[in-house]
mmCIF file of C-alpha atoms in Angstrom:
data_model
loop_
_atom_site.group_PDB
_atom_site.id
_atom_site.type_symbol
_atom_site.label_atom_id
_atom_site.label_comp_id
_atom_site.label_asym_id
_atom_site.label_seq_id
_atom_site.Cartn_x
_atom_site.Cartn_y
_atom_site.Cartn_z
ATOM 1 C CA MET A 28 42.235 24.309 -17.713
ATOM 2 C CA ALA A 29 43.038 23.668 -21.190
ATOM 3 C CA SER A 30 41.107 20.926 -21.464
ATOM 4 C CA ALA A 31 38.737 19.480 -19.231
ATOM 5 C CA HIS A 32 38.618 16.002 -21.012
ATOM 6 C CA ALA A 33 41.867 15.500 -22.347
ATOM 7 C CA SER A 34 43.827 12.661 -20.930
ATOM 8 C CA ARG A 35 46.376 12.822 -18.367
ATOM 9 C CA LEU A 36 50.219 12.587 -19.539
ATOM 10 C CA PHE A 37 52.247 12.377 -16.528
ATOM 11 C CA GLN A 38 51.437 10.079 -13.962
ATOM 12 C CA LEU A 39 53.186 10.438 -10.185
ATOM 13 C CA SER A 40 53.549 5.959 -9.937
ATOM 14 C CA HIS A 41 57.096 4.328 -11.325
ATOM 15 C CA HIS A 42 55.064 3.513 -14.810
ATOM 16 C CA ARG A 43 56.368 5.011 -17.633
ATOM 17 C CA PRO A 44 53.647 7.706 -19.349
ATOM 18 C CA ARG A 45 51.407 6.050 -21.637
ATOM 19 C CA ILE A 46 51.446 7.205 -25.192
ATOM 20 C CA TYR A 47 50.042 10.475 -25.396
ATOM 21 C CA ALA A 48 46.618 10.744 -28.017
ATOM 22 C CA PHE A 49 47.011 14.163 -29.782
ATOM 23 C CA GLU A 50 43.484 15.350 -30.107
ATOM 24 C CA HIS A 51 43.417 17.626 -32.735
ATOM 25 C CA LEU A 52 46.159 15.641 -34.586
ATOM 26 C CA ASP A 53 44.252 16.178 -38.462
ATOM 27 C CA ALA A 54 48.265 14.879 -39.921
ATOM 28 C CA CYS A 55 47.483 11.486 -38.845
ATOM 29 C CA PRO A 56 44.126 9.663 -39.300
ATOM 30 C CA PHE A 57 43.025 6.699 -37.994
ATOM 31 C CA LEU A 58 43.659 3.740 -40.313
ATOM 32 C CA PRO A 59 40.777 2.298 -41.552
ATOM 33 C CA LEU A 60 39.760 -1.058 -40.561
ATOM 34 C CA PRO A 61 40.118 -4.241 -42.901
ATOM 35 C CA SER A 62 36.673 -5.527 -44.072
ATOM 36 C CA ALA A 63 35.268 -8.450 -42.947
ATOM 37 C CA SER A 64 36.189 -10.435 -45.691
ATOM 38 C CA HIS A 65 39.512 -9.764 -45.839
ATOM 39 C CA ARG A 66 40.667 -10.350 -42.239
ATOM 40 C CA HIS A 67 39.264 -13.733 -42.263
ATOM 41 C CA GLY A 68 40.351 -14.565 -45.478
ATOM 42 C CA GLY A 69 38.985 -16.119 -48.450
ATOM 43 C CA PRO A 70 39.656 -19.612 -49.407
ATOM 44 C CA PRO A 71 42.038 -22.411 -47.688
ATOM 45 C CA SER A 72 44.883 -22.942 -49.730
ATOM 46 C CA ASP A 73 46.104 -25.753 -51.657
ATOM 47 C CA PRO A 74 47.907 -27.762 -49.107
ATOM 48 C CA ARG A 75 50.459 -28.728 -52.338
ATOM 49 C CA PRO A 76 52.037 -25.421 -53.580
ATOM 50 C CA PHE A 77 54.615 -26.828 -55.062
ATOM 51 C CA SER A 78 53.255 -30.235 -56.608
ATOM 52 C CA THR A 79 52.980 -29.988 -60.402
ATOM 53 C CA SER A 80 50.657 -32.868 -60.075
ATOM 54 C CA PRO A 81 46.677 -32.882 -59.980
ATOM 55 C CA SER A 82 45.425 -33.125 -56.248
ATOM 56 C CA LEU A 83 44.237 -35.895 -55.748
ATOM 57 C CA PRO A 84 40.420 -36.419 -53.230
ATOM 58 C CA ALA A 85 41.148 -36.563 -49.346
ATOM 59 C CA ARG A 86 40.640 -40.110 -48.474
ATOM 60 C CA ALA A 87 38.032 -40.849 -45.546
ATOM 61 C CA SER A 88 39.787 -41.522 -42.522
ATOM 62 C CA SER A 89 39.404 -44.547 -40.556
ATOM 63 C CA GLN A 90 38.080 -42.676 -37.601
ATOM 64 C CA SER A 91 34.720 -40.869 -37.148
ATOM 65 C CA GLY A 92 35.275 -37.102 -38.835
ATOM 66 C CA PRO A 93 36.940 -36.785 -42.096
ATOM 67 C CA ARG A 94 40.565 -35.247 -42.207
ATOM 68 C CA VAL A 95 40.677 -31.672 -43.305
ATOM 69 C CA GLY A 96 43.547 -30.100 -44.671
ATOM 70 C CA ARG A 97 45.518 -27.891 -42.471
ATOM 71 C CA ALA A 98 44.964 -23.873 -44.457
ATOM 72 C CA ARG A 99 48.472 -21.817 -45.427
ATOM 73 C CA ALA A 100 48.365 -19.445 -41.895
ATOM 74 C CA GLN A 101 47.698 -15.711 -42.579
ATOM 75 C CA PRO A 102 48.928 -12.898 -41.413
ATOM 76 C CA ALA A 103 47.915 -11.440 -38.103
ATOM 77 C CA ILE A 104 45.896 -8.144 -38.849
ATOM 78 C CA PRO A 105 47.354 -5.369 -35.688
ATOM 79 C CA SER A 106 44.713 -4.252 -33.474
ATOM 80 C CA PRO A 107 43.178 -0.487 -33.652
ATOM 81 C CA VAL A 108 45.206 0.209 -30.467
ATOM 82 C CA LYS A 109 48.690 -0.943 -32.329
ATOM 83 C CA LEU A 110 47.292 1.382 -35.907
ATOM 84 C CA GLN A 111 46.685 4.345 -33.914
ATOM 85 C CA LYS A 112 50.410 3.945 -32.330
ATOM 86 C CA ILE A 113 51.878 2.864 -35.408
ATOM 87 C CA GLU A 114 50.344 6.230 -37.251
ATOM 88 C CA MET A 115 51.008 8.378 -33.895
ATOM 89 C CA GLN A 116 55.113 7.599 -33.822
ATOM 90 C CA ALA A 117 55.116 7.888 -37.796
ATOM 91 C CA ALA A 118 53.097 11.555 -37.129
ATOM 92 C CA ILE A 119 56.367 12.358 -34.256
ATOM 93 C CA ARG A 120 59.083 11.353 -36.424
ATOM 94 C CA SER A 121 57.551 13.498 -39.743
ATOM 95 C CA GLY A 122 57.256 16.263 -36.767
ATOM 96 C CA ALA A 123 53.424 16.262 -37.858
ATOM 97 C CA ALA A 124 52.075 15.302 -34.865
ATOM 98 C CA PHE A 125 53.602 18.698 -32.865
ATOM 99 C CA ALA A 126 52.849 21.115 -35.613
ATOM 100 C CA ALA A 127 49.159 20.493 -35.017
ATOM 101 C CA MET A 128 49.485 20.728 -31.027
ATOM 102 C CA GLY A 129 47.751 23.475 -28.769
ATOM 103 C CA VAL A 130 47.774 24.028 -25.679
ATOM 104 C CA ALA A 131 49.226 20.898 -23.932
ATOM 105 C CA PRO A 132 46.285 19.637 -21.496
ATOM 106 C CA ASP A 133 46.167 20.108 -17.857
ATOM 107 C CA THR A 134 47.941 23.535 -18.426
ATOM 108 C CA PHE A 135 47.872 25.195 -15.382
ATOM 109 C CA ILE A 136 48.954 29.453 -16.141
ATOM 110 C CA THR A 137 49.226 31.146 -12.753
ATOM 111 C CA LEU A 138 47.254 34.698 -12.459
ATOM 112 C CA PRO A 139 49.484 37.296 -11.160
ATOM 113 C CA LEU A 140 48.775 38.170 -7.542
ATOM 114 C CA SER A 141 46.800 41.519 -7.731
ATOM 115 C CA LYS A 142 43.816 38.899 -9.578
ATOM 116 C CA ARG A 143 43.908 36.237 -7.467
ATOM 117 C CA PRO A 144 40.989 35.779 -4.724
ATOM 118 C CA SER A 145 41.950 37.378 -1.195
ATOM 119 C CA PHE A 146 42.522 34.392 1.559
ATOM 120 C CA LEU A 147 40.616 37.293 3.556
ATOM 121 C CA HIS A 148 37.440 38.140 1.804
ATOM 122 C CA ASN A 149 37.435 34.711 -0.193
ATOM 123 C CA TYR A 150 39.431 31.925 1.759
ATOM 124 C CA ARG A 151 37.879 28.990 0.163
ATOM 125 C CA ASP A 152 38.116 29.713 -3.171
ATOM 126 C CA ARG A 153 41.583 31.186 -3.002
ATOM 127 C CA TRP A 154 42.560 27.604 -1.323
ATOM 128 C CA THR A 155 40.824 25.738 -3.605
ATOM 129 C CA TRP A 156 43.036 27.611 -6.288
ATOM 130 C CA GLU A 157 46.232 27.203 -4.420
ATOM 131 C CA VAL A 158 46.059 23.314 -4.147
ATOM 132 C CA ALA A 159 45.178 23.089 -8.218
ATOM 133 C CA ARG A 160 48.159 25.481 -8.746
ATOM 134 C CA LEU A 161 50.804 23.241 -6.615
ATOM 135 C CA ARG A 162 49.984 19.955 -7.123
ATOM 136 C CA SER A 163 49.983 21.053 -11.209
ATOM 137 C CA ARG A 164 53.555 22.042 -10.517
ATOM 138 C CA MET A 165 54.562 19.371 -7.881
ATOM 139 C CA LYS A 166 53.249 17.040 -11.063
ATOM 140 C CA THR A 167 55.267 19.218 -13.234
ATOM 141 C CA VAL A 168 59.162 19.192 -11.115
ATOM 142 C CA ALA A 169 58.405 15.312 -11.320
ATOM 143 C CA ALA A 170 57.682 14.707 -14.501
ATOM 144 C CA LEU A 171 60.855 16.871 -15.586
ATOM 145 C CA ALA A 172 62.817 14.989 -13.248
ATOM 146 C CA TYR A 173 62.215 11.261 -14.481
ATOM 147 C CA PHE A 174 62.704 12.857 -18.013
ATOM 148 C CA LYS A 175 66.008 14.681 -17.299
ATOM 149 C CA PHE A 176 67.294 11.810 -14.621
ATOM 150 C CA TRP A 177 66.074 8.637 -16.654
ATOM 151 C CA ILE A 178 64.791 9.381 -19.890
ATOM 152 C CA PHE A 179 66.522 11.997 -21.888
ATOM 153 C CA ARG A 180 70.399 12.178 -22.570
ATOM 154 C CA THR A 181 72.280 15.191 -23.765
ATOM 155 C CA ARG A 182 75.060 12.626 -25.483
ATOM 156 C CA ASN A 183 75.903 9.022 -26.820
ATOM 157 C CA PRO A 184 77.074 6.649 -23.905
ATOM 158 C CA LYS A 185 79.932 5.922 -26.482
ATOM 159 C CA ASP A 186 81.027 10.342 -25.784
ATOM 160 C CA VAL A 187 80.556 9.358 -22.253
ATOM 161 C CA VAL A 188 83.067 6.383 -21.422
ATOM 162 C CA GLY A 189 86.222 8.952 -21.443
ATOM 163 C CA LEU A 190 84.967 11.524 -19.230
ATOM 164 C CA THR A 191 86.226 11.843 -15.746
ATOM 165 C CA ARG A 192 84.020 11.529 -12.654
ATOM 166 C CA SER A 193 83.584 15.462 -11.874
ATOM 167 C CA GLU A 194 82.966 15.828 -15.565
ATOM 168 C CA LYS A 195 80.217 12.966 -15.748
ATOM 169 C CA LEU A 196 78.303 14.901 -12.679
ATOM 170 C CA LYS A 197 78.340 17.809 -14.642
ATOM 171 C CA TYR A 198 76.858 15.683 -17.366
ATOM 172 C CA ARG A 199 74.519 14.649 -15.646
ATOM 173 C CA LEU A 200 73.379 17.906 -13.745
ATOM 174 C CA PHE A 201 73.283 20.390 -15.549
ATOM 175 C CA GLU A 202 72.873 19.394 -19.457
ATOM 176 C CA TRP A 203 69.545 19.422 -19.604
ATOM 177 C CA TYR A 204 69.086 18.227 -23.816
ATOM 178 C CA GLY A 205 67.585 22.161 -24.716
ATOM 179 C CA LEU A 206 65.208 21.949 -22.033
ATOM 180 C CA GLU A 207 65.288 26.315 -22.197
ATOM 181 C CA MET A 208 62.930 26.521 -19.126
ATOM 182 C CA PHE A 209 65.196 29.617 -17.700
ATOM 183 C CA LYS A 210 65.962 31.127 -20.557
ATOM 184 C CA VAL A 211 62.179 31.296 -22.744
ATOM 185 C CA ALA A 212 61.118 34.322 -21.087
ATOM 186 C CA GLU A 213 63.802 36.817 -22.713
ATOM 187 C CA ILE A 214 63.742 34.761 -26.139
ATOM 188 C CA ALA A 215 59.566 35.123 -25.917
ATOM 189 C CA ARG A 216 60.328 39.216 -25.365
ATOM 190 C CA GLY A 217 61.930 39.223 -28.752
ATOM 191 C CA MET A 218 59.617 37.343 -30.655
ATOM 192 C CA TYR A 219 56.532 38.976 -29.111
ATOM 193 C CA GLU A 220 58.096 42.470 -30.275
ATOM 194 C CA LYS A 221 59.051 41.136 -33.709
ATOM 195 C CA MET A 222 56.065 39.547 -34.479
ATOM 196 C CA TYR A 223 54.207 42.853 -33.896
ATOM 197 C CA GLU A 224 56.446 45.077 -35.576
ATOM 198 C CA ALA A 225 55.675 43.032 -38.732
ATOM 199 C CA LEU A 226 51.988 42.723 -38.525
ATOM 200 C CA ALA A 227 51.821 46.613 -38.493
ATOM 201 C CA GLU A 228 54.174 46.373 -41.692
ATOM 202 C CA GLY A 229 51.948 44.152 -42.688
ATOM 203 C CA LYS A 230 54.931 41.335 -43.989
ATOM 204 C CA VAL A 231 53.852 38.411 -41.824
ATOM 205 C CA GLU A 232 54.820 35.728 -43.961
ATOM 206 C CA ARG A 233 58.011 37.303 -45.225
ATOM 207 C CA ARG A 234 59.373 38.296 -41.891
ATOM 208 C CA LEU A 235 57.580 35.297 -39.154
ATOM 209 C CA GLU A 236 58.077 32.429 -41.037
ATOM 210 C CA GLN A 237 60.087 30.505 -38.469
ATOM 211 C CA THR A 238 58.765 32.582 -35.622
ATOM 212 C CA VAL A 239 54.975 31.268 -35.706
ATOM 213 C CA LYS A 240 53.184 28.104 -36.159
ATOM 214 C CA ASP A 241 50.381 27.776 -39.548
ATOM 215 C CA ASP A 242 47.586 28.836 -37.134
ATOM 216 C CA LEU A 243 48.657 31.639 -36.380
ATOM 217 C CA MET A 244 50.102 33.167 -39.723
ATOM 218 C CA ASP A 245 46.716 32.280 -41.121
ATOM 219 C CA SER A 246 45.279 34.211 -38.531
ATOM 220 C CA LEU A 247 47.962 37.296 -38.805
ATOM 221 C CA LYS A 248 47.517 36.997 -42.690
ATOM 222 C CA ASN A 249 43.720 37.556 -42.482
ATOM 223 C CA ARG A 250 44.371 41.022 -40.334
ATOM 224 C CA VAL A 251 46.246 41.986 -42.923
ATOM 225 C CA GLU A 252 44.431 41.839 -45.727
ATOM 226 C CA SER A 253 41.345 43.327 -43.831
ATOM 227 C CA ARG A 254 42.905 46.367 -43.888
ATOM 228 C CA GLY A 255 42.879 46.539 -46.996
ATOM 229 C CA ARG A 256 45.383 48.597 -49.527
ATOM 230 C CA LEU A 257 44.080 52.093 -48.458
ATOM 231 C CA MET A 258 44.997 51.626 -44.750
ATOM 232 C CA ARG A 259 48.716 50.702 -43.106
ATOM 233 C CA THR A 260 49.677 50.985 -39.377
ATOM 234 C CA GLU A 261 52.318 51.807 -36.903
ATOM 235 C CA TRP A 262 53.132 49.380 -33.926
ATOM 236 C CA ARG A 263 55.331 51.482 -30.902
ATOM 237 C CA LEU A 264 55.924 49.735 -28.101
ATOM 238 C CA GLU A 265 56.437 52.442 -24.905
ATOM 239 C CA GLU A 266 57.585 50.678 -22.040
ATOM 240 C CA TRP A 267 57.217 47.060 -20.670
ATOM 241 C CA LEU A 268 55.915 47.415 -16.897
ATOM 242 C CA SER A 269 56.883 44.068 -15.785
ATOM 243 C CA LYS A 270 59.770 41.629 -17.396
ATOM 244 C CA PRO A 271 58.181 38.796 -19.231
ATOM 245 C CA LYS A 272 57.348 35.875 -16.499
ATOM 246 C CA VAL A 273 57.134 32.097 -17.257
ATOM 247 C CA VAL A 274 54.336 31.115 -16.063
ATOM 248 C CA SER A 275 53.769 27.447 -16.916
ATOM 249 C CA TYR A 276 56.047 25.268 -18.178
ATOM 250 C CA THR A 277 55.309 21.573 -19.571
ATOM 251 C CA VAL A 278 56.817 18.473 -21.528
ATOM 252 C CA LEU A 279 55.417 16.773 -23.790
ATOM 253 C CA CYS A 280 57.134 13.386 -24.312
ATOM 254 C CA PRO A 281 54.832 10.881 -26.421
ATOM 255 C CA ASP A 282 56.797 7.661 -26.087
ATOM 256 C CA PRO A 283 59.839 7.837 -24.058
ATOM 257 C CA SER A 284 60.508 4.046 -24.401
ATOM 258 C CA GLY A 285 60.702 3.387 -28.338
ATOM 259 C CA LYS A 286 63.911 5.549 -28.587
ATOM 260 C CA PRO A 287 67.220 6.052 -27.075
ATOM 261 C CA GLY A 288 67.492 9.081 -24.814
ATOM 262 C CA TRP A 289 69.751 11.089 -27.199
ATOM 263 C CA GLU A 290 66.814 10.111 -29.977
ATOM 264 C CA GLN A 291 64.234 11.314 -28.326
ATOM 265 C CA SER A 292 61.478 12.927 -29.682
ATOM 266 C CA PHE A 293 59.147 15.663 -27.817
ATOM 267 C CA LEU A 294 57.560 18.734 -27.370
ATOM 268 C CA GLN A 295 58.464 21.754 -24.652
ATOM 269 C CA GLN A 296 55.571 24.062 -24.658
ATOM 270 C CA ALA A 297 56.322 27.504 -22.020
ATOM 271 C CA VAL A 298 53.209 30.053 -21.760
ATOM 272 C CA VAL A 299 54.910 33.458 -21.040
ATOM 273 C CA ARG A 300 53.026 36.387 -19.175
ATOM 274 C CA MET A 301 53.649 39.960 -21.270
ATOM 275 C CA GLU A 302 52.720 43.093 -19.779
ATOM 276 C CA SER A 303 53.502 46.478 -21.300
ATOM 277 C CA LYS A 304 52.049 49.894 -23.136
ATOM 278 C CA GLN A 305 51.800 50.017 -26.453
ATOM 279 C CA ALA A 306 50.238 52.431 -28.976
ATOM 280 C CA VAL A 307 48.996 52.196 -32.981
ATOM 281 C CA ARG A 308 48.907 54.636 -35.228
ATOM 282 C CA ARG A 309 46.455 54.352 -38.184
ATOM 283 C CA TRP A 310 46.697 56.114 -41.647
ATOM 284 C CA ILE A 311 44.178 56.162 -44.738
ATOM 285 C CA LYS A 312 44.623 57.392 -47.742
ATOM 286 C CA ARG A 313 41.904 59.805 -48.727
ATOM 287 C CA MET A 314 40.969 61.900 -51.807
ATOM 288 C CA ASP A 315 41.360 65.333 -51.472
ATOM 289 C CA ALA A 316 39.300 67.961 -54.055
ATOM 290 C CA LYS A 317 41.964 67.911 -56.285
ATOM 291 C CA GLY A 318 41.621 63.815 -56.560
ATOM 292 C CA VAL A 319 45.226 63.209 -54.857
ATOM 293 C CA PHE A 320 44.885 60.203 -52.245
ATOM 294 C CA ARG A 321 46.924 61.463 -49.809
ATOM 295 C CA GLU A 322 47.350 59.388 -46.049
ATOM 296 C CA GLN A 323 46.077 61.018 -42.421
ATOM 297 C CA VAL A 324 45.675 59.308 -39.195
ATOM 298 C CA ALA A 325 42.770 57.280 -38.951
ATOM 299 C CA ASN A 326 42.828 57.028 -34.848
ATOM 300 C CA GLU A 327 39.607 58.713 -33.457
ATOM 301 C CA GLU A 328 41.665 59.897 -30.204
ATOM 302 C CA SER A 329 43.591 62.604 -29.030
ATOM 303 C CA LEU A 330 47.645 63.042 -30.534
ATOM 304 C CA ASP A 331 50.300 63.256 -28.438
ATOM 305 C CA LYS A 332 53.219 65.992 -30.080
ATOM 306 C CA ASP A 333 54.318 63.370 -31.924
ATOM 307 C CA GLY A 334 51.662 62.232 -33.540
ATOM 308 C CA TRP A 335 50.920 59.162 -31.864
ATOM 309 C CA PRO A 336 47.430 58.009 -29.633
ATOM 310 C CA PRO A 337 47.989 57.531 -25.933
ATOM 311 C CA ALA A 338 49.446 54.166 -25.304
ATOM 312 C CA LYS A 339 47.418 51.423 -23.416
ATOM 313 C CA ARG A 340 48.292 48.671 -21.221
ATOM 314 C CA VAL A 341 48.317 45.677 -23.375
ATOM 315 C CA GLU A 342 48.730 42.274 -20.750
ATOM 316 C CA GLU A 343 48.921 39.028 -23.175
ATOM 317 C CA TYR A 344 49.710 35.454 -22.498
ATOM 318 C CA VAL A 345 51.709 34.044 -24.773
ATOM 319 C CA VAL A 346 52.173 30.154 -25.805
ATOM 320 C CA LEU A 347 55.204 29.054 -27.338
ATOM 321 C CA HIS A 348 56.436 25.772 -28.744
ATOM 322 C CA LYS A 349 59.600 23.968 -29.412
ATOM 323 C CA SER A 350 60.103 20.547 -30.693
ATOM 324 C CA VAL A 351 62.469 18.203 -30.576
ATOM 325 C CA VAL A 352 62.312 15.316 -33.786
ATOM 326 C CA ASP A 353 64.610 12.184 -33.171
ATOM 327 C CA GLY A 354 66.972 14.519 -31.046
ATOM 328 C CA LYS A 355 67.234 17.219 -33.966
ATOM 329 C CA GLN A 356 66.412 20.510 -31.686
ATOM 330 C CA GLY A 357 64.214 23.008 -33.717
ATOM 331 C CA ARG A 358 63.096 26.933 -32.673
ATOM 332 C CA TRP A 359 61.037 28.152 -30.268
ATOM 333 C CA MET A 360 57.557 29.375 -32.233
ATOM 334 C CA ILE A 361 54.511 31.267 -31.372
ATOM 335 C CA TRP A 362 51.431 29.097 -31.222
ATOM 336 C CA GLY A 363 49.079 32.188 -30.441
ATOM 337 C CA MET A 364 47.478 33.853 -26.918
ATOM 338 C CA THR A 365 45.649 32.225 -24.164
ATOM 339 C CA LYS A 366 44.002 33.261 -20.697
ATOM 340 C CA PRO A 367 44.662 32.578 -17.254
ATOM 341 C CA THR A 368 43.506 29.621 -15.286
ATOM 342 C CA THR A 369 40.682 30.648 -13.279
ATOM 343 C CA VAL A 370 38.989 29.908 -10.017
ATOM 344 C CA LEU A 371 35.907 29.439 -11.839
ATOM 345 C CA ASP A 372 37.832 27.039 -14.424
ATOM 346 C CA VAL A 373 39.321 25.406 -11.274
ATOM 347 C CA LYS A 374 35.597 24.373 -10.430
ATOM 348 C CA ARG A 375 34.518 23.399 -13.376
ATOM 349 C CA ASP A 376 37.602 20.743 -13.761
ATOM 350 C CA LEU A 377 36.719 19.769 -10.211
ATOM 351 C CA ARG A 378 32.915 18.862 -11.673
ATOM 352 C CA SER A 379 34.540 17.398 -14.230
ATOM 353 C CA ARG A 380 36.638 15.316 -12.554
ATOM 354 C CA LEU A 381 34.093 14.469 -9.971
ATOM 355 C CA GLY A 382 30.852 13.300 -12.205
ATOM 356 C CA LEU A 383 28.579 16.578 -10.528
ATOM 357 C CA PRO A 384 26.891 18.489 -13.246
ATOM 358 C CA ASN A 385 27.862 22.201 -13.240
ATOM 359 C CA GLY A 386 25.673 23.873 -11.205
ATOM 360 C CA GLU A 387 25.788 21.606 -8.450
ATOM 361 C CA PRO A 388 28.557 23.184 -5.911
ATOM 362 C CA LEU A 389 31.621 21.063 -4.432
#
């Protein structure tokens, strides 16, 4: 699983989801709490703030105790939980929270059929994995239905009043507020090819500014710089062994009750499995006997008639994010790569939930 100790985002009860706490949110650290002297206030203020005459000492009361002047009420100090919520909302409004988000907690990434445990030879592990997969899918469907029919609205209610009954029904059933779960596979395919072409050309910053997120951009820049000036690469996609497939889809809505349905802020995450045959050709500049630099192929493998090394099978799980801030749609961007959820991941998560050590069987 993506994170065994991450807080659960969606609940199957009828209560609204809790505020999601981003674990790696460096953009909005918690505010420091006020000091003890500021929290308890200074000396009591003058009970006669608008009087120009000097204050007289208080007369002794006829009762047992002296009369004490009532101090001016100090403003209440927000609790740490409230301060955290305020900072989180500010980060969501600015988009910093979604920019720092990694793989969502409890993300279940489906294995292909050929890599799943066999029902005949390893029934227990296969059953454990399938139950975890079905539980994750049911929770995702319930969360999407909750957001679709109770939280999100694609239009302002003023624009819906004039619609006919059939138009209202179509609006409520088929307008999904930019949830592109059925389109993201083809979107990811084009972005995937664009990313590797730019990486081969060494122009990642110029071509991928609106395609990949900041952390992945830094990683690609480092890969380009590590080649040096004397080497260049070419990348070729031979064929797709299977169509890109969405193996995980999640919607994170940190505070659904804080805004109108048509001005919500949320994050879509999709994991797409890519299976293809690719070839990479490397060129390096070497000085010949005459002192002239000439390019030659640096691949150690045997080359075909076109001068390309043999293509290799590549299977990658690409994580994509798309944020919506105050109802304004963003664009899909590649966060990076991840791995599918294995039986070992499921068992590790179950041990964590049950409080068992790693070595103890379930």
